[in-house]
XYZ file of C-alpha atoms in Angstrom:
530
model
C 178.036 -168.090 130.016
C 177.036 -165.379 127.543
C 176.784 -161.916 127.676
C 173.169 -161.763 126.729
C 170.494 -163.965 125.323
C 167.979 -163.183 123.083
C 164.904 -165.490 121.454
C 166.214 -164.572 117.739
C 169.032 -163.207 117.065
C 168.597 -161.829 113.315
C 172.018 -161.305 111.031
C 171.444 -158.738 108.678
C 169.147 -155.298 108.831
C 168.165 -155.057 105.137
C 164.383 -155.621 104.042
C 164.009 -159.465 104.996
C 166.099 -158.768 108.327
C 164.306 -155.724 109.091
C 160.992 -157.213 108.093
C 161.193 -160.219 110.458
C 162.471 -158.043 113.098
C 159.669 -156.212 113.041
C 156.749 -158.864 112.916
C 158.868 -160.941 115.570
C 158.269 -157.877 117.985
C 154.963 -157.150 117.156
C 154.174 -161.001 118.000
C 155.837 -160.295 120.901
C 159.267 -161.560 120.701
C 161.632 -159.247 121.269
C 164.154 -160.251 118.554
C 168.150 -158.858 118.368
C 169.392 -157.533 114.524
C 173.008 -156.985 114.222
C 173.900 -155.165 110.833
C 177.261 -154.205 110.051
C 176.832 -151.149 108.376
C 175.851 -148.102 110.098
C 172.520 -147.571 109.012
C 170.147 -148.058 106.543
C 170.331 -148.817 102.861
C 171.562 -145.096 101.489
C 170.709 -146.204 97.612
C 167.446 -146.653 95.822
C 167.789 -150.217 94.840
C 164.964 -152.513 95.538
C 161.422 -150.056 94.758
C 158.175 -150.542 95.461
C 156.199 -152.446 97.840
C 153.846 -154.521 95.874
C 150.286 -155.996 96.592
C 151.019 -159.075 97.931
C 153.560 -157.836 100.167
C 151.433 -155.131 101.457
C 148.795 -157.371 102.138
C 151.474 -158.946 104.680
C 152.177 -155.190 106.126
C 148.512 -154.015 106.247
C 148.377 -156.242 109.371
C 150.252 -153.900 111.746
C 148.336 -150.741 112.156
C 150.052 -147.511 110.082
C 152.297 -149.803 108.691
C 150.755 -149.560 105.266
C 150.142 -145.687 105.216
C 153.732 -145.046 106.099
C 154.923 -147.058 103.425
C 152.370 -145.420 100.819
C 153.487 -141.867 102.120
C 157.445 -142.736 101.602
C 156.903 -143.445 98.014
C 157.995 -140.443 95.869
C 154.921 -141.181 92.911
C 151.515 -142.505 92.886
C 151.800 -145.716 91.532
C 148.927 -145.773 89.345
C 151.389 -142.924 87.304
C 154.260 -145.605 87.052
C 155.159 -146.773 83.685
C 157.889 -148.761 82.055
C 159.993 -147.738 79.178
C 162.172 -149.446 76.802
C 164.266 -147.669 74.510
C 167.632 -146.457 73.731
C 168.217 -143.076 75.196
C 165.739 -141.475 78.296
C 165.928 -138.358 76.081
C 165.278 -140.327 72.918
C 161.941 -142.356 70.543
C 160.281 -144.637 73.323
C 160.213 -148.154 71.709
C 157.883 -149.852 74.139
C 155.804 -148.063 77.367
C 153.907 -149.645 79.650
C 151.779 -148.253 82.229
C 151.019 -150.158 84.330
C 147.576 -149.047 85.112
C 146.363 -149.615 81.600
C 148.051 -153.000 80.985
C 144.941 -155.492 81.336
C 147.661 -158.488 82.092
C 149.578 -156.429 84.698
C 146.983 -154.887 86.657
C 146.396 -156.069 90.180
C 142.777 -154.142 90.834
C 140.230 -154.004 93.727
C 138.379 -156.902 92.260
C 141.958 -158.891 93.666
C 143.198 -156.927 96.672
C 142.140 -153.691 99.118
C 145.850 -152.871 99.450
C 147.744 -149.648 98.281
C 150.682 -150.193 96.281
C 153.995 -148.084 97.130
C 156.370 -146.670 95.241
C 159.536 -145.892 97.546
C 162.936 -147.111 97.189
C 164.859 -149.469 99.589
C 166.266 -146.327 101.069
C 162.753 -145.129 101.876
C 161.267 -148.521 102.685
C 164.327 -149.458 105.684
C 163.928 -146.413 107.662
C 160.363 -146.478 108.220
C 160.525 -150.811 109.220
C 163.243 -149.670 111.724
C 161.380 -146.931 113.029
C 157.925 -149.791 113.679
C 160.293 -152.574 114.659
C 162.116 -150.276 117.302
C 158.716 -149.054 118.224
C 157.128 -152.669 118.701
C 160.273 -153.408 120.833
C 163.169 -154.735 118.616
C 166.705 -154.286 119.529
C 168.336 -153.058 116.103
C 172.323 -152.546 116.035
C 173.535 -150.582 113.191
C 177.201 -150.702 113.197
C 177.493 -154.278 114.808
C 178.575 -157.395 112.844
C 178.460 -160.880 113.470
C 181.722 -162.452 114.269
C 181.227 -166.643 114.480
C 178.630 -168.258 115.721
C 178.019 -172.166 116.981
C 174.758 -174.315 116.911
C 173.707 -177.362 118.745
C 170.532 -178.784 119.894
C 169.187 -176.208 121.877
C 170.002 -172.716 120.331
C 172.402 -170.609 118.546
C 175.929 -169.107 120.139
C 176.914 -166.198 118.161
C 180.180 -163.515 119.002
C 179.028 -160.118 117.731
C 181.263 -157.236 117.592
C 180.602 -153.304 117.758
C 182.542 -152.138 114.417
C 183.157 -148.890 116.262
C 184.185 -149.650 119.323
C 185.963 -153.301 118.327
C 184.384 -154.667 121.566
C 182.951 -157.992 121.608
C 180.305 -159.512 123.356
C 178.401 -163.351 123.261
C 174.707 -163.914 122.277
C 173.363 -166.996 122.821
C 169.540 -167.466 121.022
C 167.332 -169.825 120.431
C 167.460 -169.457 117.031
C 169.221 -167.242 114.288
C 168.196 -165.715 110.918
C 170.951 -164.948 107.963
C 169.305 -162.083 106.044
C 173.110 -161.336 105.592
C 172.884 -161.000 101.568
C 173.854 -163.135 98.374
C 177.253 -163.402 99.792
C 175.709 -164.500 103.171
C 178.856 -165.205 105.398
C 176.415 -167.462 107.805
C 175.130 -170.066 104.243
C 179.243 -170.050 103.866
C 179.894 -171.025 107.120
C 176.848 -173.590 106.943
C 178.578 -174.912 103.804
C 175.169 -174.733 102.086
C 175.637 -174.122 98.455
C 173.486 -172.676 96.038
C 172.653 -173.254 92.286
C 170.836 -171.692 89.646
C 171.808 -169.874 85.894
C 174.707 -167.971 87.617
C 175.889 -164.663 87.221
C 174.671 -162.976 84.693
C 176.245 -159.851 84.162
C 178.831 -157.502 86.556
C 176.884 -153.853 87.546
C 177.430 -150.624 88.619
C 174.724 -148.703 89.994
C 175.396 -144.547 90.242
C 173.294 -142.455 91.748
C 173.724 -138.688 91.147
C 172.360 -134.902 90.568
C 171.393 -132.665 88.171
C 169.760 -129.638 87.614
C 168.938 -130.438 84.399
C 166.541 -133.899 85.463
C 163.336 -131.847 86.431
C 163.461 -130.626 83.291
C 163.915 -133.365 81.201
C 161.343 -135.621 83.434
C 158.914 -133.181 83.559
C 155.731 -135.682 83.556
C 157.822 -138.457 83.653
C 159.249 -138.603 86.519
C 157.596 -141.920 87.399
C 159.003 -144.127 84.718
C 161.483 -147.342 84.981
C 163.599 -147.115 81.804
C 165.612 -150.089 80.255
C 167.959 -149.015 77.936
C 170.455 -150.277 75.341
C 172.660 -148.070 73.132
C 176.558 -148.390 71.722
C 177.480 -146.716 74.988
C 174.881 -148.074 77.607
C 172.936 -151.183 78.616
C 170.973 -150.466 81.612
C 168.504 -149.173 83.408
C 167.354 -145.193 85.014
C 164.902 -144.348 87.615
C 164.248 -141.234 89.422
C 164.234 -140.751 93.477
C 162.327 -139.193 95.501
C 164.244 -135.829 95.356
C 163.917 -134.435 91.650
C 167.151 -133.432 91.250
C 168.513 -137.072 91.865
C 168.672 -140.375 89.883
C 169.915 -143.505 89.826
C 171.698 -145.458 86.624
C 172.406 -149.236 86.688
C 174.803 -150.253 83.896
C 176.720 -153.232 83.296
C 180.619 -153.804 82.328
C 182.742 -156.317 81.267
C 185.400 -156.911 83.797
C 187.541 -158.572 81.693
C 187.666 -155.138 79.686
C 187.115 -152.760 82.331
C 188.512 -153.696 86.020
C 186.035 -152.134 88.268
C 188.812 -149.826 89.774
C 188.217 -147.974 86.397
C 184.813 -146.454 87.742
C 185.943 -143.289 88.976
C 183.610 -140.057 89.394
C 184.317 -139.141 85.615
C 183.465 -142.373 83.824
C 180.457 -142.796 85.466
C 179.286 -139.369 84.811
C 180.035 -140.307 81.143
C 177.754 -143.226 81.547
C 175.234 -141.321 82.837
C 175.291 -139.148 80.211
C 175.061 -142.212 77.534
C 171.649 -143.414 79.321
C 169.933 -139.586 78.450
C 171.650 -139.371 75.374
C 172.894 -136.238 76.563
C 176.928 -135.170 75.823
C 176.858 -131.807 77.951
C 174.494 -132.743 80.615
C 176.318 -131.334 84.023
C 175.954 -134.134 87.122
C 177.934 -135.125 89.776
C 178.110 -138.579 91.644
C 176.618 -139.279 95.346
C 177.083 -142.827 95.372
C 178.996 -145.752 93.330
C 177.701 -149.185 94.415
C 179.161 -151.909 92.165
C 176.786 -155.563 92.083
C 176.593 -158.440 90.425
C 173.103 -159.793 88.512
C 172.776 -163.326 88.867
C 170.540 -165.864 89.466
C 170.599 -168.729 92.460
C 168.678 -170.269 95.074
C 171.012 -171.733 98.401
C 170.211 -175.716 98.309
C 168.670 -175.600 101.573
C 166.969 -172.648 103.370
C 167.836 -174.092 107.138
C 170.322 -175.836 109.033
C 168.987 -176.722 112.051
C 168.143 -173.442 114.091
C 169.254 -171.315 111.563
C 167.392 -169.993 108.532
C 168.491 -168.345 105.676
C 165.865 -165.489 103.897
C 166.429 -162.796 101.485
C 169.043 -162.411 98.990
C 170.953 -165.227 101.741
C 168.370 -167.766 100.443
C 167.664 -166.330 96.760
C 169.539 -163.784 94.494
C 167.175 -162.767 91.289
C 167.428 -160.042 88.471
C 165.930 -156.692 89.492
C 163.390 -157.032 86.353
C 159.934 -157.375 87.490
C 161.006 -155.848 91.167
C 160.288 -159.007 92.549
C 163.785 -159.666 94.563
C 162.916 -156.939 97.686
C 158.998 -158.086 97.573
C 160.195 -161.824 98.193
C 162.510 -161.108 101.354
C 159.995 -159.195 103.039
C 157.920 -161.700 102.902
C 160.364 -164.381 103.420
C 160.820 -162.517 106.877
C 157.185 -162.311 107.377
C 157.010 -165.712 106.677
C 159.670 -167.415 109.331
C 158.772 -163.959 111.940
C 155.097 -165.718 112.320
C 156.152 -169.470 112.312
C 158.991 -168.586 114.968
C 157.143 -166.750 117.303
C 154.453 -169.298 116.852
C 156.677 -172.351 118.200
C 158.172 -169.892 120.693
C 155.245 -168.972 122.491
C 154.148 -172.466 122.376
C 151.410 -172.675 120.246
C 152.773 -174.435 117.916
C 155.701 -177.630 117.649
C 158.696 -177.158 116.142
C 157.664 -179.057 113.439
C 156.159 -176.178 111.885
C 159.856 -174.707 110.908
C 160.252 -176.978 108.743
C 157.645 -175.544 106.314
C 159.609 -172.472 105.716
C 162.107 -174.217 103.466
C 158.590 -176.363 102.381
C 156.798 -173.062 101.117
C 159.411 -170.616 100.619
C 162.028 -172.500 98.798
C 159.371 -172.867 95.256
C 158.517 -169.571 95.373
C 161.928 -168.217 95.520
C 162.540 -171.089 92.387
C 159.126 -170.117 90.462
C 160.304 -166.324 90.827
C 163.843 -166.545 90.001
C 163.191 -168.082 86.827
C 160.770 -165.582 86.009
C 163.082 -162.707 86.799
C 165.520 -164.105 84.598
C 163.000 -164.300 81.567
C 162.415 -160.477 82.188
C 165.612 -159.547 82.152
C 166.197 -161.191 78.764
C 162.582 -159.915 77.681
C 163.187 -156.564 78.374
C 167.585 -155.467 78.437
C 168.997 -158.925 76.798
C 167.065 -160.266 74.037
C 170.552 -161.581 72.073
C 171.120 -163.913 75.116
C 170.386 -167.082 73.507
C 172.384 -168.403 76.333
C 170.002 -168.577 79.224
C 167.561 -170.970 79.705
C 164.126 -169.053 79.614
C 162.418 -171.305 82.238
C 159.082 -169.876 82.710
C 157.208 -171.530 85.315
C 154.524 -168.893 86.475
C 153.875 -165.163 84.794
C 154.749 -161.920 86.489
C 150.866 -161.879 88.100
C 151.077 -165.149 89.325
C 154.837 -164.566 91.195
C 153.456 -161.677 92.484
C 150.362 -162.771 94.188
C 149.227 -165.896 93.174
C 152.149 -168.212 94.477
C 151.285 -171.795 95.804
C 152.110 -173.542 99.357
C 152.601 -177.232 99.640
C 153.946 -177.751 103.486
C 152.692 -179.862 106.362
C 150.939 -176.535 107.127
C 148.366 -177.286 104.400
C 146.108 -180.107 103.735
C 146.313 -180.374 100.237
C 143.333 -181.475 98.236
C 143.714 -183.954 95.926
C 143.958 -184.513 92.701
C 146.293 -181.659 93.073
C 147.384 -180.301 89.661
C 151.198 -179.860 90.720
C 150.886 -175.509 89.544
C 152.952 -173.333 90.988
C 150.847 -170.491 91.042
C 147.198 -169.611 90.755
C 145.243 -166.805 88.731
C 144.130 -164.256 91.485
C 141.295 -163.685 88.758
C 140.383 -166.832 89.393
C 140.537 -167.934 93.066
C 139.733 -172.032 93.227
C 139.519 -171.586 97.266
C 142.223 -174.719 97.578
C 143.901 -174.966 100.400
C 147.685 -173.396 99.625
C 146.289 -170.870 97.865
C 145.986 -166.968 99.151
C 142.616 -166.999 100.438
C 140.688 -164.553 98.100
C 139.956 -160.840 98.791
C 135.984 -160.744 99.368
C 134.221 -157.465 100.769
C 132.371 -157.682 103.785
C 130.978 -155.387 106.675
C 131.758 -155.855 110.136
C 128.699 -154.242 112.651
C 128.273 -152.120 109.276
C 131.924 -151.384 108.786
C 133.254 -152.216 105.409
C 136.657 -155.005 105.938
C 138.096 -157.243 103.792
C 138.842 -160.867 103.865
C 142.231 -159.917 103.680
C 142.319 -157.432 106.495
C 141.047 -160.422 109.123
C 144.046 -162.267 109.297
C 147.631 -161.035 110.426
C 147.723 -161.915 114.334
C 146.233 -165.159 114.177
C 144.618 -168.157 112.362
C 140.829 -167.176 111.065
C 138.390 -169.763 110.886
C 135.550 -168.265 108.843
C 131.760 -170.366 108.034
C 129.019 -170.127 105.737
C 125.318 -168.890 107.182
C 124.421 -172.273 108.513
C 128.024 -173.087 109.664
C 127.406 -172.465 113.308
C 128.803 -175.885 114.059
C 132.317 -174.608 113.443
C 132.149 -171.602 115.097
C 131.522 -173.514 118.387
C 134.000 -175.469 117.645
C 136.513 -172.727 117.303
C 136.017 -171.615 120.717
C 136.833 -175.189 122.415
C 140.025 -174.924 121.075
C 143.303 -173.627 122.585
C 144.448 -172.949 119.263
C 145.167 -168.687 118.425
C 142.253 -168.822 116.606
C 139.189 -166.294 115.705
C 135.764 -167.304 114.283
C 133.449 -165.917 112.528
C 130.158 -166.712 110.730
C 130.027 -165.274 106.917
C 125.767 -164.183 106.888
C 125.954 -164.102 110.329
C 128.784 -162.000 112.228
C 129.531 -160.560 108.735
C 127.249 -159.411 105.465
C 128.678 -160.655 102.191
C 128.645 -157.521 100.404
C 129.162 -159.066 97.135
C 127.167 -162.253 97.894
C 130.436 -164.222 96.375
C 132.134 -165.745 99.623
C 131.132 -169.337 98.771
C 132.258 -169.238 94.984
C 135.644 -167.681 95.741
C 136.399 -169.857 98.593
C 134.389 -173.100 97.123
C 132.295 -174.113 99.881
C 128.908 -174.302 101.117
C 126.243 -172.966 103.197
C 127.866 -175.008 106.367
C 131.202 -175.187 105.087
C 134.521 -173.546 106.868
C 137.697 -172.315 105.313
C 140.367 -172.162 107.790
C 143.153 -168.959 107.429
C 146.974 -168.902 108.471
C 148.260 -165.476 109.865
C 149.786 -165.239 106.434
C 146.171 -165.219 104.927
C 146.747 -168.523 103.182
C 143.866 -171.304 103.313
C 145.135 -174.260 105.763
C 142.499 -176.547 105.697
C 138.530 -175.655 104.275
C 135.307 -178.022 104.328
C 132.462 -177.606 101.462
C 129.888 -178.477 103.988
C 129.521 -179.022 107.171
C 130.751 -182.434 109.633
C 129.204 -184.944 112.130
C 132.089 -183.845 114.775
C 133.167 -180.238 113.709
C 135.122 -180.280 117.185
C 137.068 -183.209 116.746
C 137.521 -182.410 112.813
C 138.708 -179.095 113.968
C 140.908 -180.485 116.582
C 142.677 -182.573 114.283
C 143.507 -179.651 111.377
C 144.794 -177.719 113.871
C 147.457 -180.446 115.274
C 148.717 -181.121 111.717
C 148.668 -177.407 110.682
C 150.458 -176.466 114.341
C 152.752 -179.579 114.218
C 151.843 -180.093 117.124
């Protein structure tokens, strides 16, 4: 008999864990996160909140605002730097608002971009997760846990109190990090280029950094001198930064890292001998690159840095474990509410497990691009560019009925939307009963079936169905601003496109269908698994 019982129990209360939390309770299941620490993340690490992940957060009303309001800098002001010295000659600068290949406009997506930190991000998903009804335990760590056929029996164990209680879940989620103690226990294994280099991030103060970021405050720098191969980026609070450097272990034991030596390191990345700074935090980490073998094992799942560890060039690794936990949040709650069969879990490993590849790789060729161009070493695998990772990624599942020929691409251009099913489904301006929405903005709770002018058919057929499933009638319930539905999504004047909750296209007709019931009927089984 257990102590409690929860439908999730969640490992882990970083982005991913926090993130799935969070849409698990705004679906309506009320999930359990243990984390063993005893709050949230206190360093920077991970920043922003890109487009394609906000897209995912939009759904949830305030969610994006609060996210856009934690970021210390308007993101159109970010740029990139590479050089030797934040003091010293820039070598390279990008801004990212004036870099034509880069830029992710309105044409693409509605969504605001954010610039906060992990340490900004975490706090404000607790604060909606508690608020939509999650149970979040700072403080608590998971001891063992047990699976069979029917759920998930976990010991968990209150880190201040050393009392010990049973869980027993339907299912669990290991968002428990790249040295995920659950993917050990699982005896899942992972592979990949390796480790790549051994880290120590320091984040300090100084008097002296509002004056020597005056009107750059906003800038990533990567750096490489005789003294320092790294990185610097400012916080929210001016007076505060944060260094990442690497070391050679074999030369320098890690113990060596006192308050002093990192100071001096500091000091290396500005090029400044006398600047006066004092350390708030020393976080040591290793850059590598792996994906686990398999992303589930049975009723557990792994997401985040458990599933996937990837260089921080590119900021991709925090953007794919939020949406890794959006990603397994809807499909759960999904099968446990009944609408769909269980069959649709296995499409997380399906969908999630190439992206995580795709976007590995290509934080590995930034890192080498941009901090390690002498590593003739690694393997430059480049299977997508730093657009298409972003927001152009590709699903192949049982969730999508692929169209054939299908070309086998990884990832789309979001210039260039073909409308194929297991693709995004393109952002197209509309008005609602004169109110101006996006595509984008009418999917999140459920699937979205949407029809040309003279698709009326479908629309009736949407509402036979059982299915969590809204319809509407593009020229009809809603004025094509644009007049471009059709081309972006490739069908006709009776054709349908039908939308996950993740805003990815299922399923889509060109025209219209002698039986759009029964057609319909039949997308939704395979789509549901059910």
């Amino acid at each position: 008999m257990s102590d409690e019982e929860a439908p999730v129990l969640i490992v882990g209360g970083g982005l991913s864990g926090l993130t799935t939390a969070l849409f698990l309770a705004w679906r309506g299941v009320p999930a359990l996160l243990v984390e063993r620490h005893p709050g949230p993340s206190f360093h920077p690490r991970a920043h922003r909140v890109n487009e394609r992940t906000m897209e995912l957060m939009r759904a949830i009303p305030g969610l994006e605002d609060a996210l856009v309001d934690a970021g210390p800098w308007a993101i159109e002001d970010f740029a990139m730097v590479i050089g030797m010295t934040v003091t010293g000659p820039e070598m390279h600068r990008m801004n990212l608002a004036e870099e034509a290949e880069a830029v992710i406009d309105a044409s693409i997506t509605p969504v605001r971009v954010s610039s906060a930190g992990q340490d900004q991000i975490e706090p404000v998903l607790l604060k909606f997760a508690k608020e939509h009804g999650a149970d979040v335990r700072f403080g608590t760590e998971l001891v063992s846990f047990s699976a069979d056929d029917s759920g998930v029996s976990a010991v968990i164990r209150d880190r201040t109190s050393g009392s010990s209680q049973t869980v027993r879940a339907r299912y669990l989620v290991a968002a428990d990090g790249h040295r995920s103690a659950v993917r050990e226990a699982l005896g899942i294994g992972t592979h990949g280029v390796g480790t790549l280099s051994h880290n120590v991030n320091v984040t300090f103060e100084s008097p002296a950094l509002p004056r020597f970021m005056k009107g750059k405050e906003a800038t990533l720098y990567y750096l490489r001198n005789p003294k320092f191969t790294g990185s610097y980026i400012g916080t929210h609070i001016p007076e505060r930064g944060s260094v990442s450097f690497d070391y050679d272990p074999a030369k320098e034991p890690l113990s060596s890292f006192d308050d002093t030596k990192c100071i001096q390191r500091v000091r290396a990345a500005f090029g400044v001998w006398n600047l006066e700074a004092k350390v708030v935090e020393i976080l040591p980490w290793e850059m590598a690159s792996r994906v686990a073998d398999r992303f589930r094992s049975g009723r557990v799942f792994l997401i985040g840095d458990a599933a996937h560890q990837m260089t921080p060039a590119g900021g991709l690794g925090g953007q794919t474990a939020m949406q890794d936990g959006y990603d397994i949040a809807w499909k759960l709650a999904a099968v446990l509410q009944g609408s769909a069969g269980a069959g649709l879990l296995d499409t997380y490993e399906d969908e999630r497990k190439p992206v995580a590849e795709v976007t590995v790789a290509r934080t590995v060729v930034n890192y080498i691009e941009r901090l390690a161009p002498h590593r003739t070493d690694v393997p430059r695998d480049v299977k997508a560019d730093n657009i298409g990772v972003t927001i152009g990624y590709r699903y192949r599942s049982r969730a999508v009925l692929t169209e054939e020929p299908d070309d086998g691409l990884p990832a789309e251009n979001p210039r260039e939307p073909s409308g194929r099913p297991g693709t995004r489904g393109a952002h197209v301006r509309l008005e609602r009963d004169g109110i101006p929405v996006s595509t984008i903005d009418l999917t999140g709770e459920e699937f979205v079936l949407l029809a040309g002018p003279e698709g009326g058919a479908w629309t009736e057929a949407a509402g036979q169905t059982d299915a969590p499933l809204t319809a509407y009638r593009v020229g009809g319930d809603l004025v094509d601003v644009d007049g471009n539905w059709a081309e972006r999504y490739g069908v006709g004047k009776a054709g349908a496109v039908l939308l996950r909750p993740d805003g990815y296209i299922a399923w889509r007709s060109a025209e219209g269908a002698d039986e759009p019931a029964t057609v319909l009927e039949k997308v939704l089984a395979q789509v549901l698994q059910r």
